[in-house]
């Protein structure tokens, strides 16, 4: 993987982790509301993505989640890293664009809802200097208060809210035509079991866990194997899942019977003996 592609992948992974963290924070909110994650929408050929949409009685709230780490500052409508002076796309401008497009989409659907939006920095190790007070920015120290406000605002939903949620879900695009996926081939990829926490391939099995020699992370055998099976499925969706393929893909000091047992437990086998392959029931 080239350095540019690796940097892009790590950013995507970090962003996903931030979204999962926020999902956990709001999963037990008491007021009635519809919460939709990772919406990819399109209007007049313009695509836009929203991390979290909250439909409640008073309004529709769009939340863009950033998992940036370290110190940054805003200057002349641009965002920079204090440590490296690296320039980032201004996330406030990105949020404003998504908000405008979302409002246009609602107008086209004849949906009359008040729309508000917030840019939420989820990482507790992030600081943003010179953040303007008139912008919809939620800093890490403000997240708990933001969640309390959501929880303390009464909300009763009706059919119009339900219809909006269903319509948005029906308009979700499963594929972004502007997504650039790097080219890859099986024989060019590094094989082996790697640590889910630090990405190291220095991984050993001590029953009943895999242990990372780099960071000490523990992961149960079945969980680790299935994580790698799912990644293989994602990378090679047209390939049949077989014991031999997963054995070659993981390349750890385990016999094939162990892989066959895990696959038989989690998938439905088709065929017999050497021709056996596995699919989700």
CSV table of C-alpha atoms in Angstrom, one decimal:
chain,number,residue,atom,x,y,z
A,1,UNK,CA,0.0,0.0,0.0
A,2,UNK,CA,1.4,3.4,-1.0
A,3,UNK,CA,1.9,6.0,1.8
A,4,UNK,CA,-0.9,8.2,0.5
A,5,UNK,CA,-3.4,5.3,0.4
A,6,UNK,CA,-2.3,4.2,3.9
A,7,UNK,CA,-2.8,7.7,5.2
A,8,UNK,CA,-6.3,7.8,3.6
A,9,UNK,CA,-7.2,4.3,5.1
A,10,UNK,CA,-6.0,5.3,8.6
A,11,UNK,CA,-8.1,8.5,8.4
A,12,UNK,CA,-11.2,6.4,7.4
A,13,UNK,CA,-10.6,4.0,10.2
A,14,UNK,CA,-10.1,6.7,12.8
A,15,UNK,CA,-13.3,8.4,11.6
A,16,UNK,CA,-15.3,5.2,11.9
A,17,UNK,CA,-14.0,4.7,15.5
A,18,UNK,CA,-15.2,8.2,16.3
A,19,UNK,CA,-18.6,7.5,15.0
A,20,UNK,CA,-18.9,4.3,17.0
A,21,UNK,CA,-17.9,6.2,20.1
A,22,UNK,CA,-20.6,8.7,19.6
A,23,UNK,CA,-23.2,6.0,18.9
A,24,UNK,CA,-22.4,4.5,22.3
A,25,UNK,CA,-23.0,7.9,23.9
A,26,UNK,CA,-26.4,8.4,22.5
A,27,UNK,CA,-27.8,4.8,22.4
A,28,UNK,CA,-29.7,5.2,25.7
A,29,UNK,CA,-31.3,8.6,25.1
A,30,UNK,CA,-34.7,8.8,26.7
A,31,UNK,CA,-36.8,11.1,24.5
A,32,UNK,CA,-38.5,9.7,21.4
A,33,UNK,CA,-36.3,10.2,18.3
A,34,UNK,CA,-35.2,8.5,15.2
A,35,UNK,CA,-31.4,8.1,14.8
A,36,UNK,CA,-29.9,7.3,11.4
A,37,UNK,CA,-26.2,6.7,10.9
A,38,UNK,CA,-24.0,7.1,7.9
A,39,UNK,CA,-26.5,8.5,5.4
A,40,UNK,CA,-25.1,9.0,1.9
A,41,UNK,CA,-27.5,11.2,-0.1
A,42,UNK,CA,-27.6,12.8,-3.5
A,43,UNK,CA,-29.4,15.8,-5.0
A,44,UNK,CA,-28.9,17.1,-8.5
A,45,UNK,CA,-25.8,15.1,-8.9
A,46,UNK,CA,-24.2,16.4,-5.7
A,47,UNK,CA,-23.4,13.7,-3.1
A,48,UNK,CA,-23.1,14.4,0.6
A,49,UNK,CA,-22.6,12.2,3.7
A,50,UNK,CA,-24.0,12.8,7.2
A,51,UNK,CA,-22.6,10.8,10.1
A,52,UNK,CA,-25.7,11.1,12.3
A,53,UNK,CA,-29.2,12.3,11.7
A,54,UNK,CA,-31.4,12.8,14.7
A,55,UNK,CA,-35.1,13.3,13.9
A,56,UNK,CA,-37.0,14.7,17.0
A,57,UNK,CA,-40.0,16.7,17.7
A,58,UNK,CA,-38.6,20.2,17.4
A,59,UNK,CA,-36.1,19.7,14.5
A,60,UNK,CA,-33.8,17.5,12.5
A,61,UNK,CA,-30.3,17.6,13.8
A,62,UNK,CA,-27.3,16.8,11.6
A,63,UNK,CA,-24.1,15.8,13.3
A,64,UNK,CA,-20.7,15.6,11.7
A,65,UNK,CA,-18.2,13.7,13.9
A,66,UNK,CA,-14.5,14.3,13.7
A,67,UNK,CA,-12.0,12.1,15.5
A,68,UNK,CA,-9.0,14.5,15.2
A,69,UNK,CA,-6.2,14.2,17.7
A,70,UNK,CA,-3.7,16.8,18.9
A,71,UNK,CA,-3.8,20.6,18.7
A,72,UNK,CA,-5.3,22.5,15.7
A,73,UNK,CA,-6.2,26.0,15.0
A,74,UNK,CA,-8.5,27.9,12.6
A,75,UNK,CA,-7.1,30.8,10.7
A,76,UNK,CA,-8.4,32.7,7.6
A,77,UNK,CA,-11.1,30.0,7.2
A,78,UNK,CA,-8.5,27.2,7.1
A,79,UNK,CA,-7.6,24.6,9.7
A,80,UNK,CA,-4.0,23.7,10.6
A,81,UNK,CA,-2.2,21.3,12.8
A,82,UNK,CA,-0.1,23.1,15.5
A,83,UNK,CA,2.6,20.4,15.5
A,84,UNK,CA,3.1,20.0,11.7
A,85,UNK,CA,1.4,23.0,10.1
A,86,UNK,CA,-0.5,20.5,8.0
A,87,UNK,CA,-3.6,22.1,6.4
A,88,UNK,CA,-6.9,20.3,6.6
A,89,UNK,CA,-10.2,20.8,4.8
A,90,UNK,CA,-12.2,23.1,7.0
A,91,UNK,CA,-14.8,20.8,8.5
A,92,UNK,CA,-17.1,23.7,9.3
A,93,UNK,CA,-17.4,24.4,5.5
A,94,UNK,CA,-18.0,20.8,4.8
A,95,UNK,CA,-20.8,20.7,7.4
A,96,UNK,CA,-22.4,23.9,5.9
A,97,UNK,CA,-22.4,22.3,2.5
A,98,UNK,CA,-24.1,19.2,3.7
A,99,UNK,CA,-26.6,21.2,5.6
A,100,UNK,CA,-27.5,23.3,2.6
A,101,UNK,CA,-27.9,20.2,0.4
A,102,UNK,CA,-30.0,18.5,3.1
A,103,UNK,CA,-32.4,21.4,3.3
A,104,UNK,CA,-32.7,21.5,-0.5
A,105,UNK,CA,-33.5,17.7,-0.4
A,106,UNK,CA,-36.3,18.3,2.2
A,107,UNK,CA,-37.7,21.1,0.0
A,108,UNK,CA,-37.8,18.7,-3.0
A,109,UNK,CA,-39.6,16.1,-0.8
A,110,UNK,CA,-42.1,18.7,0.5
A,111,UNK,CA,-40.9,18.1,4.0
A,112,UNK,CA,-41.2,21.1,6.3
A,113,UNK,CA,-38.7,20.5,9.1
A,114,UNK,CA,-36.4,22.9,10.9
A,115,UNK,CA,-32.8,21.7,10.3
A,116,UNK,CA,-29.9,22.4,12.6
A,117,UNK,CA,-26.3,21.0,12.4
A,118,UNK,CA,-23.3,20.6,14.7
A,119,UNK,CA,-19.7,19.7,14.2
A,120,UNK,CA,-18.6,17.4,17.0
A,121,UNK,CA,-15.0,16.7,17.9
A,122,UNK,CA,-15.2,13.4,19.7
A,123,UNK,CA,-11.5,12.8,20.7
A,124,UNK,CA,-10.7,13.9,24.3
A,125,UNK,CA,-7.1,14.5,23.2
A,126,UNK,CA,-8.1,17.2,20.7
A,127,UNK,CA,-7.9,20.9,21.1
A,128,UNK,CA,-9.1,23.6,18.7
A,129,UNK,CA,-7.6,27.1,19.1
A,130,UNK,CA,-9.3,30.2,17.8
A,131,UNK,CA,-12.6,28.4,17.3
A,132,UNK,CA,-15.3,31.1,16.6
A,133,UNK,CA,-18.1,31.1,19.2
A,134,UNK,CA,-20.7,31.7,16.5
A,135,UNK,CA,-20.0,28.4,14.7
A,136,UNK,CA,-21.9,25.2,15.5
A,137,UNK,CA,-18.8,23.5,17.0
A,138,UNK,CA,-18.9,21.1,19.9
A,139,UNK,CA,-15.5,20.5,21.5
A,140,UNK,CA,-14.6,17.5,23.6
A,141,UNK,CA,-15.2,19.3,26.9
A,142,UNK,CA,-18.7,20.2,25.7
A,143,UNK,CA,-19.9,16.7,24.7
A,144,UNK,CA,-21.4,15.7,28.0
A,145,UNK,CA,-23.4,18.9,28.2
A,146,UNK,CA,-24.6,18.3,24.6
A,147,UNK,CA,-25.7,14.8,25.5
A,148,UNK,CA,-27.5,16.1,28.6
A,149,UNK,CA,-29.4,18.7,26.5
A,150,UNK,CA,-30.4,16.0,24.0
A,151,UNK,CA,-31.7,13.9,26.9
A,152,UNK,CA,-33.5,16.7,28.7
A,153,UNK,CA,-35.4,18.0,25.6
A,154,UNK,CA,-38.8,16.5,25.5
A,155,UNK,CA,-39.8,14.9,22.2
A,156,UNK,CA,-42.9,13.1,20.9
A,157,UNK,CA,-42.8,11.7,17.4
A,158,UNK,CA,-45.7,11.3,15.0
A,159,UNK,CA,-46.3,9.8,11.5
A,160,UNK,CA,-44.6,12.7,9.8
A,161,UNK,CA,-41.3,12.0,11.6
A,162,UNK,CA,-41.6,8.3,10.8
A,163,UNK,CA,-42.3,9.1,7.1
A,164,UNK,CA,-39.3,11.3,6.9
A,165,UNK,CA,-37.0,8.6,8.5
A,166,UNK,CA,-38.3,6.0,6.0
A,167,UNK,CA,-37.9,8.4,3.1
A,168,UNK,CA,-34.3,9.2,4.0
A,169,UNK,CA,-33.4,5.5,4.4
A,170,UNK,CA,-34.9,4.8,1.0
A,171,UNK,CA,-32.8,7.5,-0.6
A,172,UNK,CA,-29.5,6.3,1.0
A,173,UNK,CA,-26.9,5.5,-1.6
A,174,UNK,CA,-25.0,2.3,-0.9
A,175,UNK,CA,-22.1,3.3,-3.2
A,176,UNK,CA,-20.4,6.6,-3.6
A,177,UNK,CA,-19.3,7.0,-7.3
A,178,UNK,CA,-16.5,9.3,-6.3
A,179,UNK,CA,-14.9,6.8,-3.8
A,180,UNK,CA,-11.4,5.8,-5.0
A,181,UNK,CA,-10.5,2.3,-4.1
A,182,UNK,CA,-6.9,1.4,-4.6
A,183,UNK,CA,-6.1,-1.5,-6.9
A,184,UNK,CA,-5.0,-4.7,-5.1
A,185,UNK,CA,-4.4,-8.4,-5.9
A,186,UNK,CA,-4.3,-11.4,-3.5
A,187,UNK,CA,-0.7,-12.3,-4.2
A,188,UNK,CA,0.4,-8.8,-3.5
A,189,UNK,CA,-1.2,-8.5,-0.1
A,190,UNK,CA,0.6,-9.3,3.2
A,191,UNK,CA,-1.0,-12.5,4.7
A,192,UNK,CA,-1.2,-13.2,8.4
A,193,UNK,CA,-3.2,-12.5,11.5
A,194,UNK,CA,-2.8,-8.9,12.7
A,195,UNK,CA,-3.7,-7.1,15.9
A,196,UNK,CA,-7.0,-5.3,15.8
A,197,UNK,CA,-5.7,-2.6,18.1
A,198,UNK,CA,-2.3,-1.6,16.7
A,199,UNK,CA,-2.2,-3.4,13.4
A,200,UNK,CA,1.0,-5.4,14.2
A,201,UNK,CA,1.5,-8.8,12.6
A,202,UNK,CA,3.6,-9.9,15.5
A,203,UNK,CA,0.8,-12.1,16.8
A,204,UNK,CA,1.0,-15.3,18.7
A,205,UNK,CA,-1.6,-17.8,19.9
A,206,UNK,CA,-1.7,-18.8,23.6
A,207,UNK,CA,-4.9,-20.8,24.2
A,208,UNK,CA,-7.6,-19.4,24.3
A,209,UNK,CA,-6.4,-16.0,23.0
A,210,UNK,CA,-4.3,-14.5,20.3
A,211,UNK,CA,-1.8,-12.1,21.9
A,212,UNK,CA,-0.1,-9.1,20.2
A,213,UNK,CA,3.6,-9.0,21.1
A,214,UNK,CA,3.7,-5.3,20.2
A,215,UNK,CA,0.9,-3.9,22.4
A,216,UNK,CA,-0.3,-6.9,24.5
A,217,UNK,CA,-3.8,-6.9,23.1
A,218,UNK,CA,-5.8,-10.1,23.7
A,219,UNK,CA,-8.4,-11.5,21.3
A,220,UNK,CA,-10.3,-14.8,21.5
A,221,UNK,CA,-9.5,-17.3,18.7
A,222,UNK,CA,-13.0,-17.4,17.1
A,223,UNK,CA,-13.3,-13.6,17.2
A,224,UNK,CA,-9.9,-13.1,15.5
A,225,UNK,CA,-10.6,-15.7,12.8
A,226,UNK,CA,-14.0,-14.3,12.0
A,227,UNK,CA,-12.6,-10.8,11.8
A,228,UNK,CA,-10.2,-12.0,9.2
A,229,UNK,CA,-12.9,-13.9,7.3
A,230,UNK,CA,-15.1,-10.8,7.1
A,231,UNK,CA,-12.2,-8.8,5.8
A,232,UNK,CA,-11.5,-11.4,3.2
A,233,UNK,CA,-15.2,-11.3,2.1
A,234,UNK,CA,-15.0,-7.5,1.8
A,235,UNK,CA,-11.8,-7.6,-0.3
A,236,UNK,CA,-12.9,-10.5,-2.5
A,237,UNK,CA,-16.7,-10.6,-2.6
A,238,UNK,CA,-16.8,-12.9,-5.6
A,239,UNK,CA,-14.6,-15.6,-4.0
A,240,UNK,CA,-16.1,-18.6,-2.2
A,241,UNK,CA,-15.0,-18.9,1.4
A,242,UNK,CA,-13.2,-22.2,1.9
A,243,UNK,CA,-11.1,-23.6,4.8
A,244,UNK,CA,-8.0,-23.6,2.6
A,245,UNK,CA,-8.4,-19.9,1.6
A,246,UNK,CA,-8.9,-18.7,5.1
A,247,UNK,CA,-6.0,-20.9,6.4
A,248,UNK,CA,-3.7,-19.3,3.8
A,249,UNK,CA,-5.1,-15.8,4.5
A,250,UNK,CA,-4.5,-16.0,8.2
A,251,UNK,CA,-1.2,-17.9,8.2
A,252,UNK,CA,-1.0,-18.7,11.9
A,253,UNK,CA,0.2,-21.7,13.8
A,254,UNK,CA,-3.1,-23.5,13.8
A,255,UNK,CA,-4.3,-26.6,12.0
A,256,UNK,CA,-7.0,-26.4,9.3
A,257,UNK,CA,-9.5,-28.3,11.4
A,258,UNK,CA,-9.6,-25.3,13.7
A,259,UNK,CA,-10.6,-23.0,10.8
A,260,UNK,CA,-13.1,-25.5,9.6
A,261,UNK,CA,-14.7,-25.7,13.0
A,262,UNK,CA,-15.1,-21.9,13.3
A,263,UNK,CA,-16.4,-21.7,9.7
A,264,UNK,CA,-19.0,-24.5,10.4
A,265,UNK,CA,-20.1,-22.7,13.5
A,266,UNK,CA,-20.7,-19.3,11.8
A,267,UNK,CA,-21.6,-20.2,8.2
A,268,UNK,CA,-23.6,-22.8,6.4
A,269,UNK,CA,-21.4,-25.4,4.5
A,270,UNK,CA,-22.2,-26.3,0.9
A,271,UNK,CA,-20.6,-29.2,-1.0
A,272,UNK,CA,-18.6,-32.1,0.3
A,273,UNK,CA,-14.9,-32.7,1.3
A,274,UNK,CA,-12.5,-30.7,-0.8
A,275,UNK,CA,-15.2,-28.8,-2.5
A,276,UNK,CA,-16.8,-27.5,0.7
A,277,UNK,CA,-17.4,-23.7,0.8
A,278,UNK,CA,-19.3,-21.5,3.3
A,279,UNK,CA,-22.0,-18.9,3.1
A,280,UNK,CA,-24.0,-16.9,5.5
A,281,UNK,CA,-27.4,-18.6,6.0
